[in-house]
Every structure is written in C-alpha cells, then in structure tokens.
Coordinates of C-alpha atoms and ligand atoms in Angstrom, one line a residue:
M1 CA 16.1 7.9 -7.0
R2 CA 15.3 8.9 -10.6
K3 CA 12.9 5.9 -10.8
T4 CA 11.1 7.0 -7.6
E5 CA 10.7 10.6 -9.0
V6 CA 9.2 9.3 -12.3
I7 CA 6.6 7.2 -10.3
R8 CA 5.8 10.1 -8.0
R9 CA 5.1 12.4 -11.0
R10 CA 2.8 9.7 -12.4
Y11 CA 0.7 9.6 -9.3
D12 CA 0.7 13.4 -9.1
R13 CA -0.6 13.4 -12.7
I14 CA -3.4 10.9 -12.2
A15 CA -4.5 12.1 -8.7
S16 CA -7.5 14.0 -9.8
L17 CA -8.8 11.0 -11.8
Y18 CA -7.7 8.2 -9.5
D19 CA -11.0 7.7 -7.6
V20 CA -13.0 7.7 -10.9
L21 CA -10.6 5.3 -12.6
E22 CA -10.8 2.9 -9.7
S23 CA -14.6 3.2 -9.0
R24 CA -15.6 0.1 -10.9
M25 CA -13.4 -2.1 -8.7
E26 CA -14.1 -0.3 -5.5
K27 CA -17.4 -2.2 -4.7
S28 CA -15.5 -5.4 -3.9
V29 CA -12.4 -3.7 -2.6
S30 CA -14.2 -1.5 -0.1
K31 CA -15.3 -4.6 1.8
W32 CA -11.7 -5.8 2.0
R33 CA -10.6 -2.4 3.1
E34 CA -13.1 -2.3 5.9
E35 CA -12.1 -5.8 7.1
L36 CA -8.4 -4.8 7.0
I37 CA -8.8 -1.6 9.0
N38 CA -11.0 -3.4 11.6
E39 CA -7.8 -5.3 12.5
V40 CA -5.7 -2.3 13.5
C41 CA -4.7 -1.7 17.1
G42 CA -2.4 0.8 18.9
T43 CA -0.5 3.5 17.0
V44 CA -1.0 3.2 13.3
L45 CA 1.1 4.1 10.3
E46 CA -0.6 3.9 6.9
V47 CA 1.9 4.1 4.0
G48 CA 1.0 5.1 0.5
V49 CA -2.4 6.4 1.7
G50 CA -3.2 7.8 -1.8
T51 CA -6.5 9.5 -2.0
G52 CA -7.5 8.2 1.4
K53 CA -9.8 5.3 0.5
N54 CA -9.1 3.5 3.8
L55 CA -9.5 6.6 5.9
P56 CA -13.3 6.4 6.4
Y57 CA -12.9 3.1 8.1
Y58 CA -10.7 4.3 11.0
A59 CA -12.5 4.8 14.3
D60 CA -12.2 8.2 15.8
N61 CA -10.2 7.0 18.8
V62 CA -7.4 5.5 16.6
G63 CA -4.3 7.6 16.1
V64 CA -3.2 7.3 12.5
T65 CA -0.2 8.8 10.8
A66 CA -0.6 8.4 7.0
I67 CA 2.1 9.1 4.4
D68 CA 2.4 9.3 0.7
F69 CA 5.1 10.8 -1.6
S70 CA 2.5 12.4 -3.9
T71 CA 1.3 15.8 -2.6
R72 CA -1.6 15.7 -5.0
M73 CA -2.8 12.3 -3.8
L74 CA -2.5 13.5 -0.2
A75 CA -4.5 16.6 -1.1
R76 CA -7.4 14.3 -2.1
A77 CA -6.9 12.2 1.1
H78 CA -7.4 15.4 3.2
R79 CA -11.0 15.6 2.0
K80 CA -11.9 12.1 3.3
I81 CA -11.0 12.8 6.9
R82 CA -14.1 13.2 9.1
S83 CA -14.2 15.7 11.9
G84 CA -13.3 13.9 15.1
Q85 CA -10.9 11.5 13.5
N86 CA -7.3 11.5 14.7
I87 CA -5.4 11.3 11.4
R88 CA -2.3 13.2 10.4
L89 CA -1.1 13.2 6.8
T90 CA 2.5 13.7 5.8
V91 CA 4.5 13.8 2.6
M92 CA 7.1 11.0 2.9
D93 CA 8.8 8.3 0.8
V94 CA 8.3 4.8 2.3
Q95 CA 11.9 4.0 1.2
H96 CA 13.2 6.6 3.7
L97 CA 10.8 6.8 6.6
E98 CA 11.5 9.8 8.9
F99 CA 10.4 7.9 12.1
A100 CA 12.3 6.4 15.0
D101 CA 12.7 2.6 15.2
N102 CA 9.9 0.5 16.8
K103 CA 7.4 3.4 16.7
F104 CA 4.1 1.8 15.4
D105 CA 2.0 -1.1 16.5
T106 CA 0.2 -1.5 13.2
I107 CA 1.3 -0.6 9.7
V108 CA -1.3 -0.6 6.9
C109 CA -0.8 -0.5 3.2
S110 CA -3.1 -1.2 0.3
F111 CA -2.0 -1.5 -3.3
V112 CA 1.2 0.3 -2.7
F113 CA 4.0 -2.2 -3.2
C114 CA 3.1 -2.6 -6.8
S115 CA 4.5 1.0 -7.2
V116 CA 7.4 1.4 -4.8
A117 CA 10.6 1.7 -6.9
D118 CA 12.6 -0.5 -4.5
P119 CA 10.0 -2.6 -2.7
V120 CA 12.5 -4.5 -0.5
A121 CA 13.9 -1.2 0.8
G122 CA 10.4 0.1 1.5
L123 CA 9.5 -3.1 3.4
R124 CA 12.7 -3.0 5.4
E125 CA 11.9 0.6 6.5
I126 CA 8.4 -0.6 7.5
R127 CA 9.9 -3.4 9.6
R128 CA 12.3 -0.9 11.2
V129 CA 9.6 1.4 12.4
C130 CA 7.2 -1.4 13.4
K131 CA 7.4 -2.4 17.1
P132 CA 8.5 -5.9 17.9
R133 CA 5.4 -8.1 17.7
G134 CA 3.7 -5.4 15.7
R135 CA 1.9 -6.2 12.4
L136 CA 1.9 -5.1 8.8
L137 CA -1.5 -5.4 7.3
M138 CA -1.6 -5.4 3.5
L139 CA -3.9 -5.6 0.6
E140 CA -1.9 -6.2 -2.6
H141 CA -2.2 -7.3 -6.1
V142 CA 0.7 -9.5 -7.1
R143 CA 2.0 -11.6 -10.0
S144 CA 0.0 -14.8 -10.6
E145 CA 2.0 -18.0 -10.3
K146 CA -0.4 -19.7 -12.8
A147 CA 1.3 -21.1 -15.9
I148 CA -0.1 -18.8 -18.6
L149 CA -1.4 -15.9 -16.5
G150 CA 1.9 -15.1 -14.8
P151 CA 4.1 -14.8 -18.0
L152 CA 1.2 -12.8 -19.6
M153 CA 1.3 -10.4 -16.7
D154 CA 5.1 -10.0 -17.2
I155 CA 4.5 -9.2 -20.9
I156 CA 1.8 -6.5 -20.4
N157 CA 3.4 -5.0 -17.2
P158 CA 5.0 -2.0 -19.1
V159 CA 1.5 -0.7 -19.9
P160 CA 0.2 0.0 -16.4
L161 CA 3.7 0.9 -15.3
T162 CA 3.9 3.7 -17.9
L163 CA 0.3 4.9 -17.4
Y164 CA 0.1 4.6 -13.6
G165 CA 3.4 3.8 -12.1
A166 CA 2.1 0.4 -11.0
N167 CA 3.6 -3.0 -11.7
I168 CA 1.2 -5.9 -12.1
N169 CA 4.0 -8.6 -11.7
R170 CA 5.4 -7.9 -8.3
R171 CA 6.2 -10.9 -6.0
T172 CA 5.4 -9.1 -2.8
V173 CA 5.3 -12.1 -0.5
D174 CA 8.9 -13.0 -1.6
N175 CA 9.8 -9.3 -1.1
L176 CA 8.5 -9.5 2.5
H177 CA 10.8 -12.5 3.1
L178 CA 13.7 -10.6 1.6
A179 CA 12.9 -7.6 3.9
G180 CA 13.2 -9.9 7.0
F181 CA 9.6 -10.8 7.7
N182 CA 9.4 -14.5 8.5
N183 CA 5.9 -15.0 9.9
I184 CA 3.5 -14.1 7.1
Q185 CA -0.1 -15.1 6.7
V186 CA -1.6 -14.9 3.1
I187 CA -5.2 -15.2 2.0
D188 CA -6.2 -15.1 -1.6
L189 CA -9.1 -12.7 -2.2
W190 CA -9.3 -12.8 -6.0
L191 CA -7.6 -15.7 -8.0
D192 CA -4.0 -15.8 -6.7
I193 CA -3.6 -12.1 -7.6
V194 CA -5.3 -10.0 -5.0
K195 CA -4.1 -11.0 -1.5
R196 CA -4.6 -10.0 2.1
I197 CA -1.3 -10.3 3.8
I198 CA -0.5 -10.1 7.5
A199 CA 3.2 -10.0 8.3
F200 CA 4.3 -10.2 12.0
N201 CA 7.4 -8.4 13.1
E202 CA 9.1 -11.2 15.1
Ligands
SAM1 C1 -2.2 2.4 -6.3 S1 -2.1 3.7 -5.2 C2 -2.9 3.1 -3.8 C3 -3.4 4.2 -2.9 C4 -4.2 3.7 -1.7 N1 -3.4 3.0 -0.7 C5 -5.4 2.9 -2.1 O1 -5.6 1.8 -1.5 O2 -6.2 3.4 -2.9 C6 -0.4 3.7 -4.7 C7 0.0 4.8 -3.8 O3 1.3 4.6 -3.3 C8 2.0 5.8 -3.3 N2 3.4 5.5 -3.4 C9 4.1 4.8 -4.3 N3 5.4 4.8 -4.1 C10 5.6 5.4 -2.9 C11 6.7 5.7 -2.1 N4 8.0 5.3 -2.5 N5 6.5 6.4 -0.9 C12 5.3 6.8 -0.6 N6 4.2 6.6 -1.3 C13 4.3 5.9 -2.4 C14 1.5 6.5 -4.6 O4 1.7 7.9 -4.5 C15 0.0 6.2 -4.5 O5 -0.7 7.1 -3.8

C-alpha cells in the first residue's frame, strides 16, 4: 500500500510536465497507439489512462471507462476528450478495481505495468473484470533479455523509478502468465523492449 502511494504521488508531481517530457518519443508511439485503439470492440476499460494520450483515437460510438489513480494525470486527460466521445474518467487503483466480474470486452493499457506496485495483482484484477473471450490490449516497455542490455537495465532501474515511478526492468509477459493469461500474442515494436501484447481471456 505504501509503495502504491509513493508511486501515485510521483505521477501527481510530474502530471503537468508529462506530455512535454514524453513529446520526443511520441512521434513513433502515436502510430502504435492508433493501431492499438483501432483493435477495440464492445465495452472498453482503459487502465492507467494518464494524461489521455490514447483518448483521441477512440471513435465516438465506443463506450470507454478510463481509470487512473493520479487525480492530476486524470485532470489532464479530461482536456483531451472531444465533444461527442463517450468516455468516462474515474479515479481508481488497478490493483483494486471497483467493477463487477466479466464486465468489459476490451481492456486497454499503455505503459502502465512498468509502474503498478504489484503488477500481478493488477493483471489479475484486469482478468477478473474482462469478459470470457475478451482481450487485454497492451503497449509496454519491458526488460530486455539481451545479455548486456538486460542487466544494465537492472542496474539503472532505480533512476527512472525514483524520478517517475516507472521501472524499466519489468517482465510483463511473465507477469501476465502469473496472473492467469495463457493465450498471449507478443510483437516486438522496438528492440525487444517495447512490445505490443494481446492477452486473450480464455
Ligand atoms: C507511464 S504513465 C502512462 C500513461 C498513459 N497510459 C500513456 O500511455 O501515456 C503510467 C500511468 O499509470 C498510472 N498508474 C500507475 N499505477 C497505477 C495503479 N496502481 N492504478 C491506476 N493507475 C496507475 C499512473 O498514474 C500513470 O498515469
């Protein structure tokens, strides 16, 4: 719990700078975001919506509930909703989702499970609220499995963790398995670090 609160405060602290800090990377990332959001169907939950970088890509006829535990990140996300879009923002911790079981057809998250204090607990909650045969669509950066790069990421991990609340050495595909997802498709987008992941709730 204390760890979660520390990370939440870090995101509150950087919320006003987040889009500026990320702007250099956003050119390539925005294409991946658009491709990911084009995949959604049915009722959608986005977790860790942050400043709402995915929100412009949702069609007006898609019903989206989007959560984040940082009220300051959510305040930024509000500004990115177009009139006519059906998007509801709510403060919530992904480790304790306040939704009934089997509620959503598609769950979206981008660059969130680097930060969640207990990633397996968060992914279990996602699985719980995802309908049977629903899908979790993710963009994530993870620890490289390359001989030098991986250990190097372990060594420098405390820096982004302290500044941002984000780990650069998470093994998110392994965490998905631990959370009970068995059918997982993974595509490497940049080296073996940035991945597009689709996990099927079977
Ligand atoms: C690196 S940002 C990514 C934001 C956004 N998804 C994007 O693609 O730009 C991580 C986000 O996850 C949120 N987050 C981290 N842990 C969370 C948790 N336990 N519950 C809900 N949101 C969380 C943070 O507040 C932050 O907005």
